[in-house]
Coordinates of C-alpha atoms and ligand atoms in Angstrom, one line a residue:
M1 CA -4.5 -35.5 5.2
L2 CA -1.4 -35.4 7.4
V3 CA -0.6 -32.0 8.7
W4 CA 2.9 -30.7 8.3
S5 CA 4.0 -31.2 11.9
E6 CA 3.0 -34.9 11.7
V7 CA 4.9 -35.3 8.5
M8 CA 8.0 -33.7 10.1
M9 CA 7.7 -36.0 13.0
M10 CA 7.3 -39.2 10.9
S11 CA 10.3 -38.1 8.8
T12 CA 12.4 -37.5 12.0
V13 CA 11.4 -40.9 13.4
L14 CA 12.5 -42.6 10.1
R15 CA 15.8 -40.8 10.3
V16 CA 16.4 -41.8 13.9
I17 CA 15.7 -45.4 13.0
L18 CA 18.2 -45.2 10.2
C19 CA 20.8 -43.7 12.5
F20 CA 20.5 -46.8 14.7
G21 CA 21.1 -48.9 11.6
I22 CA 17.9 -50.8 12.0
V23 CA 16.6 -50.3 8.5
G24 CA 18.0 -49.6 5.1
L25 CA 18.6 -46.7 2.7
W26 CA 15.1 -46.9 1.2
Q27 CA 13.6 -45.6 4.3
L28 CA 15.6 -42.4 4.1
I29 CA 14.4 -42.0 0.5
A30 CA 10.9 -42.6 1.7
A31 CA 11.2 -39.9 4.3
D32 CA 12.4 -37.4 1.8
L33 CA 9.6 -38.3 -0.6
L34 CA 7.1 -37.9 2.2
L35 CA 8.4 -34.5 2.9
A36 CA 8.4 -33.4 -0.7
Q37 CA 4.8 -34.7 -1.3
S38 CA 3.4 -33.3 1.8
R39 CA 5.1 -29.9 2.0
P40 CA 2.4 -27.5 3.2
P41 CA 1.3 -24.9 0.6
N42 CA 3.1 -21.6 0.1
I43 CA 0.9 -18.5 0.4
V44 CA 1.1 -15.4 -1.8
Y45 CA -1.3 -12.9 -0.5
F46 CA -1.9 -9.8 -2.6
I47 CA -3.8 -6.9 -1.0
I48 CA -4.0 -4.1 -3.6
D49 CA -4.5 -0.6 -2.0
E50 CA -7.8 0.9 -3.2
L51 CA -8.6 -1.5 -6.0
G52 CA -12.4 -1.4 -6.4
Y53 CA -14.8 -4.2 -6.8
Y54 CA -15.8 -3.2 -10.3
E55 CA -12.4 -2.2 -11.5
L56 CA -11.6 -5.5 -13.2
S57 CA -11.9 -5.8 -16.9
G58 CA -13.3 -9.3 -16.3
L59 CA -16.3 -7.7 -14.7
G60 CA -16.8 -5.5 -17.7
H61 CA -14.9 -2.3 -16.8
P62 CA -14.6 -0.3 -20.0
E63 CA -11.3 1.4 -19.3
H64 CA -9.2 -0.8 -16.9
R65 CA -7.2 -3.6 -18.3
T66 CA -6.6 -6.4 -15.8
P67 CA -6.1 -9.6 -17.8
N68 CA -3.9 -11.3 -15.3
I69 CA -6.2 -10.7 -12.3
D70 CA -9.1 -11.7 -14.5
R71 CA -7.4 -15.0 -15.2
L72 CA -6.6 -15.5 -11.6
A73 CA -10.3 -15.1 -10.8
A74 CA -11.3 -17.4 -13.6
D75 CA -8.8 -20.1 -12.6
G76 CA -9.8 -19.9 -8.9
V77 CA -12.8 -19.0 -6.8
R78 CA -14.0 -15.4 -7.0
F79 CA -16.0 -14.1 -4.0
T80 CA -18.9 -11.8 -4.6
R81 CA -19.6 -11.0 -1.0
C82 CA -16.2 -10.7 0.7
L83 CA -16.1 -7.6 2.8
A84 CA -13.1 -5.6 4.1
G85 CA -12.2 -5.6 7.8
G86 CA -12.5 -1.8 7.8
A87 CA -13.4 1.1 5.6
V88 CA -9.8 2.6 5.5
C89 CA -6.2 1.3 5.2
A90 CA -4.9 0.7 8.7
P91 CA -7.9 -0.8 10.4
T92 CA -8.7 -3.1 7.5
R93 CA -5.1 -4.4 7.6
C94 CA -5.3 -4.9 11.3
A95 CA -8.4 -7.1 10.9
L96 CA -6.7 -9.1 8.2
L97 CA -3.4 -9.5 10.0
T98 CA -4.9 -10.3 13.5
G99 CA -8.2 -12.1 12.7
K100 CA -10.2 -9.6 14.9
H101 CA -13.2 -7.6 13.9
A102 CA -13.3 -3.8 14.4
G103 CA -14.8 -4.1 17.9
H104 CA -11.9 -6.1 19.2
M105 CA -8.9 -5.2 17.1
T106 CA -6.1 -2.9 18.2
I107 CA -5.9 -0.4 15.4
R108 CA -9.2 1.3 14.6
D109 CA -8.1 4.7 13.5
N110 CA -6.2 5.6 10.3
G111 CA -3.5 7.6 12.0
G112 CA -0.8 5.7 10.0
F113 CA 1.7 4.9 12.7
D114 CA -0.5 3.5 15.5
P115 CA 1.1 0.2 16.7
L116 CA 0.0 -3.3 17.3
K117 CA 0.7 -4.4 20.9
E118 CA 3.8 -6.3 21.9
G119 CA 3.4 -10.0 21.3
E120 CA 0.1 -9.7 19.4
A121 CA -0.3 -12.6 17.0
T122 CA -0.5 -11.9 13.2
L123 CA -0.5 -13.9 10.1
G124 CA 3.3 -13.4 10.1
S125 CA 3.7 -14.9 13.6
V126 CA 1.2 -17.8 12.8
F127 CA 3.2 -18.8 9.8
K128 CA 6.6 -18.2 11.4
Q129 CA 5.6 -20.6 14.2
A130 CA 4.5 -23.1 11.5
G131 CA 8.0 -23.1 10.0
Y132 CA 7.3 -20.8 7.1
A133 CA 9.6 -18.1 5.8
T134 CA 7.7 -14.9 6.2
G135 CA 8.1 -11.7 4.1
G136 CA 6.0 -8.6 3.7
F137 CA 6.4 -6.1 0.8
G138 CA 4.5 -2.8 0.5
K139 CA 2.6 -0.9 3.1
W140 CA 2.4 -2.1 6.7
G141 CA 0.3 0.6 8.5
N142 CA 0.2 -1.4 11.8
G143 CA 3.1 0.2 13.6
A144 CA 5.8 2.8 12.7
R145 CA 9.4 2.4 13.3
G146 CA 10.2 2.8 17.0
T147 CA 7.0 1.2 18.2
S148 CA 5.7 -2.2 19.4
G149 CA 4.0 -2.8 16.1
V150 CA 6.9 -3.2 13.7
P151 CA 6.4 -6.2 11.4
E152 CA 9.7 -7.9 12.4
K153 CA 8.3 -8.1 16.0
H154 CA 5.1 -9.7 14.6
G155 CA 6.5 -12.7 12.8
F156 CA 7.9 -11.3 9.6
D157 CA 11.5 -12.3 8.8
I158 CA 11.6 -9.4 6.4
F159 CA 9.4 -6.4 5.7
F160 CA 10.3 -4.0 3.0
G161 CA 8.4 -0.9 2.0
Y162 CA 6.5 1.7 4.1
Y163 CA 5.8 1.3 7.8
D164 CA 3.9 4.6 8.2
Q165 CA 1.0 5.2 5.8
V166 CA 1.8 8.8 5.4
H167 CA 5.2 7.9 4.1
A168 CA 3.4 5.7 1.6
H169 CA 1.8 8.8 0.0
T170 CA 4.6 9.0 -2.5
F171 CA 6.0 6.5 -5.0
F172 CA 9.3 8.4 -5.1
P173 CA 10.4 8.6 -1.5
R174 CA 14.0 9.3 -0.6
Y175 CA 14.0 5.9 1.3
L176 CA 12.0 2.9 2.0
I177 CA 12.3 0.8 5.1
K178 CA 13.7 -2.8 5.5
N179 CA 13.3 -4.3 9.0
S180 CA 13.2 -0.7 10.5
Q181 CA 16.4 0.4 8.6
E182 CA 16.3 3.0 5.9
V183 CA 17.1 1.9 2.4
P184 CA 17.9 5.0 0.2
L185 CA 16.3 5.2 -3.2
A186 CA 18.8 6.6 -5.7
G187 CA 18.0 9.9 -7.3
N188 CA 14.8 10.7 -5.4
T189 CA 14.7 14.3 -4.3
G190 CA 11.7 14.6 -2.2
D191 CA 9.3 15.5 -5.0
P192 CA 6.3 13.2 -4.2
Q193 CA 5.4 12.6 -7.8
K194 CA 8.7 12.4 -9.7
G195 CA 12.1 10.9 -9.2
Q196 CA 14.6 8.4 -10.6
T197 CA 13.6 5.3 -8.4
F198 CA 9.9 4.2 -8.5
S199 CA 9.2 2.5 -5.2
Q200 CA 6.9 -0.1 -6.6
Y201 CA 9.6 -1.5 -8.9
E202 CA 11.8 -1.9 -5.8
I203 CA 8.9 -3.5 -3.8
F204 CA 8.1 -5.8 -6.7
N205 CA 11.7 -6.9 -7.1
E206 CA 12.0 -7.6 -3.4
S207 CA 8.8 -9.6 -3.6
K208 CA 10.2 -11.8 -6.3
K209 CA 13.6 -12.1 -4.6
F210 CA 11.9 -13.4 -1.5
I211 CA 9.9 -16.0 -3.4
R212 CA 13.0 -17.1 -5.3
E213 CA 15.2 -17.4 -2.2
H214 CA 12.6 -19.4 -0.3
K215 CA 11.4 -21.7 -3.1
D216 CA 12.7 -24.8 -1.2
K217 CA 10.7 -24.3 1.9
P218 CA 7.2 -23.1 2.7
F219 CA 6.8 -19.3 2.5
F220 CA 4.2 -16.7 3.3
A221 CA 4.6 -13.7 0.9
Y222 CA 2.4 -10.8 2.1
L223 CA 2.3 -8.5 -1.0
C224 CA 0.6 -5.4 0.4
W225 CA 1.3 -3.3 -2.7
T226 CA 0.4 0.4 -2.7
P227 CA -0.6 1.2 -6.3
P228 CA -3.2 2.6 -7.3
H229 CA -3.4 4.6 -4.0
G230 CA -2.4 8.3 -4.4
R231 CA -0.4 10.5 -4.6
W232 CA 0.1 9.5 -8.1
G233 CA 3.3 9.3 -10.1
I234 CA 4.7 6.8 -12.5
P235 CA 7.8 6.6 -14.7
E236 CA 6.9 7.8 -18.2
S237 CA 8.7 4.8 -19.7
D238 CA 6.4 2.3 -18.0
P239 CA 4.3 0.4 -20.6
S240 CA 1.2 0.9 -18.5
W241 CA 1.6 4.7 -18.7
Q242 CA 2.0 4.3 -22.5
L243 CA -1.5 2.8 -22.6
Y244 CA -3.2 5.7 -20.9
K245 CA -1.1 8.8 -21.4
D246 CA -3.2 10.1 -24.3
K247 CA -6.6 9.6 -22.6
P248 CA -8.7 12.7 -22.3
W249 CA -8.6 12.7 -18.4
I250 CA -6.8 14.7 -15.8
R251 CA -3.2 13.4 -15.3
D252 CA -3.9 11.8 -11.9
A253 CA -6.7 9.7 -13.4
K254 CA -4.4 8.6 -16.3
I255 CA -1.8 7.5 -13.8
Y256 CA -4.4 5.8 -11.6
A257 CA -5.6 3.7 -14.6
A258 CA -2.0 3.0 -15.5
M259 CA -1.2 1.8 -12.0
V260 CA -4.2 -0.6 -12.0
N261 CA -2.7 -2.1 -15.2
L262 CA 0.9 -2.0 -13.7
V263 CA -0.3 -4.0 -10.7
D264 CA -2.0 -6.4 -13.0
R265 CA 1.1 -6.9 -15.0
Q266 CA 3.2 -7.6 -11.9
V267 CA 0.6 -10.1 -10.6
G268 CA 1.0 -11.9 -13.9
E269 CA 4.8 -11.9 -13.4
I270 CA 4.5 -13.3 -9.9
R271 CA 2.3 -16.1 -11.2
A272 CA 4.8 -16.7 -14.0
L273 CA 7.6 -16.9 -11.4
L274 CA 5.6 -19.5 -9.4
T275 CA 5.3 -21.6 -12.5
E276 CA 9.0 -21.2 -13.4
L277 CA 9.9 -22.4 -9.9
G278 CA 7.5 -25.4 -10.1
L279 CA 5.5 -24.0 -7.2
D280 CA 2.2 -23.1 -9.0
Q281 CA 0.3 -26.2 -8.0
N282 CA 1.1 -26.0 -4.2
T283 CA 0.8 -22.2 -3.7
I284 CA -2.3 -20.6 -2.5
V285 CA -2.7 -17.2 -4.2
V286 CA -5.2 -14.7 -2.7
L287 CA -5.9 -11.3 -4.2
S288 CA -8.1 -8.6 -2.8
G289 CA -8.6 -4.9 -2.4
D290 CA -8.0 -3.4 1.0
N291 CA -11.1 -1.3 1.6
G292 CA -14.0 -0.3 -0.5
A293 CA -13.1 1.9 -3.4
A294 CA -12.4 5.6 -3.1
R295 CA -14.4 8.1 -5.1
Y296 CA -11.5 9.3 -7.1
F297 CA -11.8 12.0 -9.8
P298 CA -15.6 12.8 -9.8
D299 CA -16.9 15.3 -12.3
D300 CA -20.2 16.4 -13.8
Q301 CA -20.3 13.4 -16.1
H302 CA -19.0 10.9 -13.6
P303 CA -20.5 11.7 -10.2
E304 CA -19.3 8.3 -8.9
G305 CA -15.7 9.0 -10.1
I306 CA -14.2 8.7 -13.6
F307 CA -13.8 5.0 -13.1
S308 CA -17.1 4.5 -11.1
P309 CA -15.5 1.6 -9.1
N310 CA -18.7 0.9 -7.1
V311 CA -21.0 0.8 -10.1
D312 CA -21.6 -2.4 -12.0
P313 CA -20.6 -1.5 -15.6
K314 CA -23.1 -4.0 -17.0
T315 CA -26.2 -3.1 -15.0
S316 CA -25.4 0.4 -13.5
V317 CA -26.5 -0.9 -10.1
K318 CA -24.2 0.6 -7.5
F319 CA -22.9 0.0 -4.0
R320 CA -23.8 3.0 -1.8
G321 CA -20.9 5.0 -0.4
F322 CA -17.1 4.8 -0.7
K323 CA -14.0 4.2 1.3
G324 CA -14.4 5.7 4.8
Q325 CA -18.0 4.7 5.1
L326 CA -19.6 1.5 6.3
Y327 CA -22.2 1.4 3.6
E328 CA -21.5 -1.4 1.1
G329 CA -19.3 0.8 -1.1
G330 CA -16.8 1.3 1.8
L331 CA -16.5 -2.5 2.5
R332 CA -17.0 -4.4 -0.7
V333 CA -13.7 -5.6 -2.3
P334 CA -12.6 -7.8 -5.1
Y335 CA -11.5 -11.2 -3.6
M336 CA -10.2 -14.3 -5.1
V337 CA -8.4 -17.5 -4.1
H338 CA -6.4 -19.8 -6.3
W339 CA -4.8 -23.2 -5.4
P340 CA -4.9 -25.6 -8.3
G341 CA -3.6 -28.5 -6.1
R342 CA -6.6 -28.5 -3.9
I343 CA -9.3 -26.0 -4.8
A344 CA -11.5 -26.5 -7.9
G345 CA -11.3 -23.4 -10.0
G346 CA -13.7 -21.7 -12.4
R347 CA -16.2 -20.9 -9.6
V348 CA -18.0 -17.8 -8.2
S349 CA -18.9 -18.0 -4.6
D350 CA -21.6 -15.9 -2.8
H351 CA -20.4 -16.9 0.6
L352 CA -20.5 -14.0 3.0
C353 CA -17.2 -13.5 4.6
Y354 CA -14.7 -10.7 5.8
F355 CA -11.1 -10.1 6.6
P356 CA -11.1 -11.6 10.2
D357 CA -11.9 -14.9 8.5
V358 CA -8.6 -15.0 6.6
M359 CA -6.4 -16.1 9.5
P360 CA -8.5 -19.2 10.5
T361 CA -9.1 -20.0 6.8
L362 CA -5.4 -20.1 6.0
G363 CA -4.7 -21.9 9.2
E364 CA -7.1 -24.7 8.2
L365 CA -5.8 -24.9 4.7
T366 CA -2.1 -25.2 5.8
G367 CA -2.4 -26.8 9.2
A368 CA -0.8 -23.8 10.9
A369 CA -2.0 -23.3 14.5
C370 CA -4.0 -20.0 15.0
P371 CA -5.0 -18.1 18.1
Q372 CA -8.3 -19.3 19.5
D373 CA -9.7 -15.8 20.1
S374 CA -10.2 -14.9 16.4
D375 CA -13.5 -13.3 15.5
G376 CA -13.2 -15.1 12.1
L377 CA -14.7 -18.2 10.8
S378 CA -12.7 -20.3 8.4
F379 CA -14.2 -20.5 4.9
A380 CA -12.0 -23.5 4.0
P381 CA -15.1 -25.8 3.5
E382 CA -16.4 -23.3 0.9
L383 CA -13.0 -23.4 -0.8
L384 CA -12.2 -27.1 -0.6
G385 CA -15.8 -28.4 -0.8
E386 CA -17.5 -29.6 2.4
K387 CA -16.7 -33.3 1.6
A388 CA -13.0 -32.6 1.3
A389 CA -13.0 -30.3 4.3
G390 CA -14.9 -32.9 6.4
R391 CA -17.4 -30.4 7.7
K392 CA -20.2 -28.0 6.6
Q393 CA -19.4 -24.4 6.0
P394 CA -20.4 -22.4 9.1
E395 CA -22.0 -19.0 8.8
H396 CA -21.4 -16.0 11.0
E397 CA -24.0 -15.2 13.6
Y398 CA -23.1 -11.6 12.8
L399 CA -20.4 -9.5 11.2
Y400 CA -19.3 -6.2 12.9
W401 CA -17.6 -3.0 12.0
E402 CA -17.0 0.4 13.6
H403 CA -15.2 3.3 12.2
Q404 CA -14.9 6.7 13.8
Q405 CA -18.6 7.4 14.8
Q406 CA -20.1 4.8 12.4
V407 CA -21.3 1.3 13.4
A408 CA -22.5 -1.5 11.2
V409 CA -23.8 -5.0 11.9
R410 CA -24.5 -7.6 9.2
Q411 CA -26.5 -10.9 9.7
G412 CA -27.2 -12.7 6.4
P413 CA -29.0 -10.3 4.1
W414 CA -29.7 -7.8 6.9
K415 CA -27.5 -4.8 7.7
A416 CA -28.0 -2.3 10.4
I417 CA -25.9 0.9 10.1
R418 CA -25.6 4.0 12.2
P419 CA -23.8 6.3 9.8
A420 CA -22.8 8.9 12.3
R421 CA -22.9 9.3 16.1
T422 CA -26.0 11.4 16.1
A423 CA -27.7 9.6 13.3
E424 CA -30.6 7.3 13.6
W425 CA -30.0 3.6 12.9
E426 CA -30.9 2.4 9.5
L427 CA -31.8 -1.2 8.4
Y428 CA -31.4 -2.7 4.9
N429 CA -32.1 -6.0 3.3
L430 CA -29.1 -6.4 1.0
T431 CA -30.5 -9.3 -1.0
D432 CA -33.3 -7.1 -2.2
D433 CA -31.6 -3.8 -2.0
I434 CA -27.8 -3.9 -2.5
S435 CA -27.7 -0.2 -3.0
E436 CA -29.1 0.4 0.6
T437 CA -31.8 2.8 -0.5
K438 CA -34.9 1.4 1.3
N439 CA -34.5 1.9 5.1
L440 CA -36.7 -0.7 6.8
A441 CA -35.8 0.5 10.4
S442 CA -39.4 1.5 11.2
Q443 CA -41.0 -1.6 9.7
R444 CA -38.6 -4.1 11.3
G445 CA -37.9 -2.6 14.7
D446 CA -37.6 -6.1 16.3
L447 CA -34.8 -7.1 13.9
L448 CA -33.1 -3.7 14.3
A449 CA -33.1 -4.1 18.1
K450 CA -31.5 -7.6 17.8
L451 CA -28.7 -6.2 15.5
K452 CA -28.1 -3.3 17.8
G453 CA -27.7 -5.7 20.6
Y454 CA -25.0 -7.5 18.7
A455 CA -23.2 -4.2 18.2
E456 CA -23.3 -3.4 21.9
T457 CA -21.8 -6.9 22.6
A458 CA -19.1 -6.6 19.9
H459 CA -17.6 -3.3 20.9
T460 CA -14.8 -3.2 23.5
P461 CA -12.6 -0.3 24.3
D462 CA -9.5 0.0 22.1
Q463 CA -6.0 0.2 23.3
I464 CA -3.1 0.6 20.9
G465 CA 0.5 -0.6 21.5
E466 CA 3.5 1.4 22.7
V467 CA 5.8 4.1 21.2
Y468 CA 9.4 3.6 22.2
D469 CA 11.1 6.2 20.0
R470 CA 9.0 9.2 19.3
A471 CA 11.6 10.9 17.1
L472 CA 11.8 7.9 14.8
V473 CA 8.1 7.8 14.6
E474 CA 8.0 11.5 13.8
K475 CA 10.6 11.2 11.1
D476 CA 8.4 8.9 8.8
R477 CA 5.2 10.5 10.0
N478 CA 6.4 14.0 9.0
Y479 CA 8.1 12.7 5.9
F480 CA 6.7 15.3 3.6
E481 CA 7.4 18.2 6.0
N482 CA 11.0 17.0 6.2
Q483 CA 11.5 17.0 2.5
N484 CA 12.9 19.8 0.3
T485 CA 10.2 21.2 -2.0
G486 CA 10.7 21.1 -5.7
K487 CA 11.8 24.7 -5.5
A488 CA 14.5 23.9 -3.0
K489 CA 15.5 21.0 -5.1
K490 CA 16.1 23.2 -8.1
K491 CA 18.1 25.6 -6.0
K492 CA 20.3 22.9 -4.8
A493 CA 20.7 21.4 -8.3
G494 CA 21.8 24.9 -9.4
Q495 CA 24.3 25.2 -6.6
N496 CA 25.9 21.9 -7.7
K497 CA 26.5 23.1 -11.2
Ligands
CA501 CA1 -6.6 1.6 1.2

């Protein structure tokens, strides 16, 4: 298959020949046909904040309703063993965006505003250099305003949403950010859970607008949407709220379930838009969670949370741990890829992969040039088939994570984990023991020593980027402290009467 740059060059050559009057009109037509037929695929990349592996109705969840995500999985390839790049929001996004594992990547803490370094390559810059329109919509988390990490310095033509993760802890902010500029949201008073303008509607509308505006050239739409992450609030008129408002749960849990359904509805609308624009066949759609599920709303009857996102609803087998931990429950995410033009659908893949693999994979699928120092391995052969890809699917020698004082290494079925700085290393065989209950460290000391050796090799000291405008950073960072309380809002409203 010709890569995009080769097609562009051939088209240019044909046009030059035409300009010199050597050949006829048919060659100009041929050049345009060549471009139209060989346009590299668009990419729509959903990363849904906190969506748990077993929170899909298609996997049997008894309460969540996700028909559109279920259909995406059924039409494409669903991965059973895709692991997040980190156990919390910012690091996992850094691994995804930069193609590095946790021992090499820039942002390893979840501070919310820590920046990427100046000039650091991301998915945005890779696709920008390949001639794509690049847009991000939702939560960035890899550099606040006033730092070297802002998305518009890392290849994104436009980014709309939240830059600092703390700012993202409300769906009714007074403002969102577009390319580092504040965009006021009408009627929001500073109450984190109520207001007139629901941020996800704005982010969704901007996502659609970007796709529509760039339908005639290749685009990369990074849809890093924040629902169902807390704090929870949703317009009472939303149809998803109507589905759950009478459930016998606490209000936050009802909103959480409604948000899962809301995101699903919006995923369906994005797919419908692609079909309407005639882009469905040549658009790669990826959807995943960002980190392993959080243990939201546990109670006596539901020790794993009301929605038990890390428990298989069909078998009750569970992943150990949750968001923030390097046990499987902190890393396992729903993951699916859909590209009807090139990837045979209706498949479930057990290929072991993680977020650093995404950059080289998308690079191979689109022909975009990627940095050579990625820790990832392309899983394009797994997606396309080894014959179509022209090579066998390689496997990682090892996968690596670190988070705060925790360290984990995976090699095939084996996982070594040190769950705290002072804790002993543990060793599990995940093929036999997905719940990580049988510690084999003492029986397989040889294997544990090998995996610990990988961990020592993988870790390098971390160094974040630069802060240029501390006041601007602090403004979004201290968003909640800077807001009027509900009490102050009432007082102000009273004064205005
Ligand atoms: Ca998250």
